[in-house]
Short mmCIF file of C-alpha atoms in Angstrom, two decimals:
data_model
loop_
_atom_site.label_atom_id
_atom_site.label_comp_id
_atom_site.label_asym_id
_atom_site.label_seq_id
_atom_site.Cartn_x
_atom_site.Cartn_y
_atom_site.Cartn_z
CA MET A 1 -0.18 -0.02 0.12
CA ALA A 2 1.22 3.05 -1.02
CA SER A 3 2.74 5.64 2.21
CA ARG A 4 1.18 9.15 2.03
CA LEU A 5 4.48 10.74 0.83
CA ASP A 6 4.62 8.18 -2.67
CA ILE A 7 0.55 9.36 -3.16
CA PHE A 8 1.64 12.66 -2.36
CA LEU A 9 4.85 12.32 -4.74
CA LYS A 10 2.90 10.87 -7.62
CA THR A 11 0.84 13.46 -7.21
CA VAL A 12 3.70 15.85 -7.32
CA ASN A 13 5.66 14.34 -10.40
CA ASP A 14 1.99 14.09 -12.42
CA ASN A 15 0.95 17.78 -11.78
CA ALA A 16 4.41 19.02 -13.19
CA ASN A 17 4.58 16.57 -16.26
CA LYS A 18 0.85 18.15 -16.97
CA LYS A 19 2.64 21.65 -16.35
CA CYS A 20 5.98 20.78 -18.27
CA THR A 21 3.91 18.79 -21.55
CA ASP A 22 1.92 22.63 -21.14
CA LEU A 23 4.91 24.31 -21.09
CA ASN A 24 6.87 22.49 -24.10
CA ASN A 25 3.99 23.20 -26.34
CA LYS A 26 4.24 26.87 -26.09
CA ALA A 27 7.70 26.90 -26.31
CA GLN A 28 7.31 24.82 -29.87
CA ASN A 29 4.60 27.42 -30.82
CA THR A 30 6.61 30.78 -30.23
CA TYR A 31 9.74 28.26 -31.72
CA ASN A 32 7.84 28.21 -34.93
CA LYS A 33 5.96 31.18 -34.85
CA SER A 34 9.38 33.19 -35.05
CA VAL A 35 11.35 30.90 -37.71
CA SER A 36 8.26 31.14 -39.83
CA ILE A 37 8.49 35.26 -39.73
CA TYR A 38 11.81 35.02 -39.90
CA GLN A 39 12.36 33.66 -42.82
CA LYS A 40 9.43 34.95 -44.60
CA LYS A 41 11.08 38.48 -44.19
CA SER A 42 14.15 36.86 -45.14
CA SER A 43 13.18 34.66 -48.13
CA LYS A 44 11.81 38.37 -50.05
CA ASP A 45 15.53 40.21 -48.84
CA MET A 46 16.80 37.13 -50.97
CA LYS A 47 15.07 37.90 -53.98
CA LYS A 48 16.36 41.23 -53.93
CA ARG A 49 19.84 40.70 -53.68
CA LEU A 50 22.18 38.80 -55.88
CA SER A 51 23.58 35.46 -56.04
CA ALA A 52 26.76 36.93 -53.90
CA GLU A 53 24.79 38.97 -51.44
CA LYS A 54 22.84 35.52 -51.07
CA VAL A 55 25.23 33.60 -49.91
CA ARG A 56 25.61 36.52 -46.83
CA ILE A 57 22.58 36.53 -46.55
CA ASP A 58 22.29 32.87 -45.73
CA SER A 59 25.47 32.55 -43.84
CA GLY A 60 23.97 35.58 -41.09
CA VAL A 61 20.23 33.48 -41.13
CA ASN A 62 22.59 30.32 -40.28
CA ASN A 63 24.32 32.40 -37.54
CA GLN A 64 21.28 33.85 -36.17
CA ILE A 65 19.15 30.82 -36.28
CA THR A 66 22.52 29.19 -34.49
CA THR A 67 22.71 31.78 -32.23
CA TYR A 68 18.83 31.92 -31.44
CA GLU A 69 18.86 28.10 -30.48
CA ALA A 70 21.38 28.35 -27.96
CA GLN A 71 19.54 31.10 -26.39
CA LYS A 72 16.13 28.98 -26.41
CA GLN A 73 18.09 25.99 -24.63
CA THR A 74 19.38 28.40 -22.12
CA SER A 75 15.82 30.27 -21.50
CA LEU A 76 15.00 26.29 -21.31
CA LEU A 77 17.38 25.21 -19.05
CA LYS A 78 16.42 28.15 -16.68
CA ILE A 79 12.73 27.34 -16.94
CA LYS A 80 13.16 23.78 -16.16
CA ASN A 81 15.47 24.68 -12.98
CA ASP A 82 13.12 27.52 -12.28
CA TYR A 83 9.85 25.27 -12.35
CA ILE A 84 11.54 22.26 -10.71
CA ASP A 85 12.52 24.70 -8.07
CA LYS A 86 9.33 25.49 -7.37
CA VAL A 87 7.87 22.25 -7.22
CA PHE A 88 10.27 21.48 -4.92
CA ASP A 89 10.05 24.09 -2.47
CA GLU A 90 6.20 23.45 -2.55
CA LEU A 91 6.82 19.49 -1.46
CA ASP A 92 9.12 20.77 1.57
CA SER A 93 5.76 23.34 2.51
CA LYS A 94 4.00 19.54 2.73
CA ILE A 95 6.80 18.05 4.17
CA THR A 96 7.43 20.69 7.50
CA GLU A 97 3.39 20.13 7.82
CA PHE A 98 3.87 16.49 8.03
CA THR A 99 6.83 16.77 10.08
CA ASN A 100 4.62 18.26 12.73
CA SER A 101 2.11 16.18 12.56
CA ASP A 102 0.75 13.71 14.98
CA SER A 103 1.04 10.82 12.29
CA TYR A 104 5.28 11.78 11.86
CA LEU A 105 6.34 10.13 14.82
CA GLU A 106 4.66 6.64 13.31
CA PHE A 107 6.53 7.22 10.22
CA LEU A 108 10.05 7.12 12.78
CA LYS A 109 9.39 4.08 14.23
CA LYS A 110 8.53 2.45 10.87
CA SER A 111 11.39 3.42 9.48
CA ALA A 112 13.18 2.91 12.40
CA LEU A 113 11.98 -0.85 12.92
CA SER A 114 12.79 -1.20 9.38
CA LEU A 115 16.53 0.61 9.59
CA LYS A 116 16.54 -2.13 12.26
CA GLU A 117 16.49 -5.56 10.11
CA ALA A 118 19.36 -3.19 8.21
CA VAL A 119 21.90 -2.74 10.38
CA GLY A 120 20.81 -5.13 13.08
CA GLU A 121 20.43 -4.94 16.94
CA ASN A 122 23.53 -2.93 17.87
CA GLY A 123 23.35 -0.43 15.10
CA LYS A 124 23.31 3.45 15.92
CA TYR A 125 20.71 5.81 14.93
CA TYR A 126 20.45 9.66 13.88
CA LEU A 127 17.92 11.95 13.60
CA ARG A 128 17.80 16.18 12.92
CA ALA A 129 18.51 17.94 15.69
CA ASP A 130 14.62 18.55 16.07
CA ASP A 131 13.44 14.75 16.24
CA LEU A 132 15.77 14.12 19.50
CA LYS A 133 12.88 14.70 21.22
CA TYR A 134 11.10 11.26 19.80
CA SER A 135 14.99 9.44 20.81
CA ASP A 136 12.74 7.99 24.08
CA GLU A 137 9.58 6.58 22.00
CA LEU A 138 11.75 4.61 19.53
CA LYS A 139 14.17 3.47 22.35
CA LYS A 140 10.91 1.42 23.22
CA ILE A 141 10.74 -0.46 19.70
CA LEU A 142 14.74 -0.55 18.84
CA GLY A 143 16.13 -1.06 22.42
CA ASP A 144 19.06 0.63 24.57
CA VAL A 145 20.70 2.01 20.98
CA SER A 146 22.55 5.03 20.20
CA ILE A 147 20.63 8.04 18.98
CA SER A 148 22.29 11.04 18.30
CA GLU A 149 21.84 14.16 15.63
CA ASP A 150 22.73 14.20 12.20
CA ALA A 151 23.29 17.84 10.73
CA THR A 152 23.20 16.30 7.68
CA ILE A 153 19.38 15.53 7.90
CA ILE A 154 16.99 18.46 7.48
CA LEU A 155 13.73 17.38 6.38
CA GLY A 156 13.05 14.56 9.24
CA GLY A 157 13.30 10.94 8.94
CA ILE A 158 16.34 8.60 10.76
CA ALA A 159 19.27 7.07 9.05
CA ALA A 160 21.14 4.33 11.11
CA THR A 161 24.87 2.42 10.67
CA ASP A 162 25.66 -0.55 11.79
CA SER A 163 27.99 -1.34 15.29
CA SER A 164 31.19 -1.27 12.94
CA ALA A 165 29.97 1.62 10.79
CA ALA A 166 30.64 -0.26 8.21
CA ILE A 167 26.65 0.07 6.76
CA ARG A 168 24.58 3.15 6.75
CA ALA A 169 21.53 2.69 6.08
CA ASP A 170 19.36 6.24 5.14
CA ASP A 171 15.73 6.01 5.24
CA THR A 172 15.55 9.96 5.86
CA ILE A 173 12.67 12.62 4.19
CA ASP A 174 15.61 13.92 2.67
CA CYS A 175 17.29 11.32 0.79
CA ARG A 176 13.84 10.25 -0.67
CA VAL A 177 13.21 13.95 -1.60
CA SER A 178 17.01 14.07 -3.46
CA GLN A 179 15.93 10.46 -5.19
CA GLN A 180 12.79 12.10 -5.89
CA ARG A 181 14.46 15.14 -7.22
CA THR A 182 16.73 13.29 -9.68
CA GLU A 183 14.16 11.32 -11.47
CA PHE A 184 11.99 14.15 -11.25
CA HIS A 185 14.59 16.29 -13.26
CA LYS A 186 15.25 13.60 -16.14
CA SER A 187 11.47 13.74 -16.48
CA VAL A 188 10.85 17.11 -17.62
CA ASP A 189 12.09 17.15 -20.51
CA PHE A 190 12.35 20.60 -22.82
CA ASP A 191 15.01 19.13 -25.09
CA ASN A 192 12.70 18.00 -28.17
CA ILE A 193 11.37 21.81 -28.33
#
């Protein structure tokens, strides 16, 4: 059964994909109109010039199209990055709501049990500073283990290492969001415009 976070992330991804498709279509229409206008103007000019002038214009057209393509790619990359930042800023807000909710402790408990299977009985566990208040509750299910702060955990969740620190298991929200951001970045396709 999918967790609320997974359902939320799927909804965000679906919404983002739809918006990206709309942006792709708008950008393609703008591009097509610009190229059409420019080609019509260039065609009229070329008919008025001698063949030597035609070669010069063709060269200029190619340079301008190349410049336009480069500018378009730069603009699209900025739009893509801005859009992804906006989506994940909204996600951070929803995550903050979740980590302040009553169901967050249950999420931490489930994650802790899952990590216990990965790192064994004598694992060391790590939380963000705000979540250290849940240490006693987590120790009730984990046993007498070390739970300490990890400043790299920003959004929430839990991580653990085995007793030798050879294995690190990460079930933090930070890790999940990072993976989703990477996948989302790959799926937002502006390259075919």
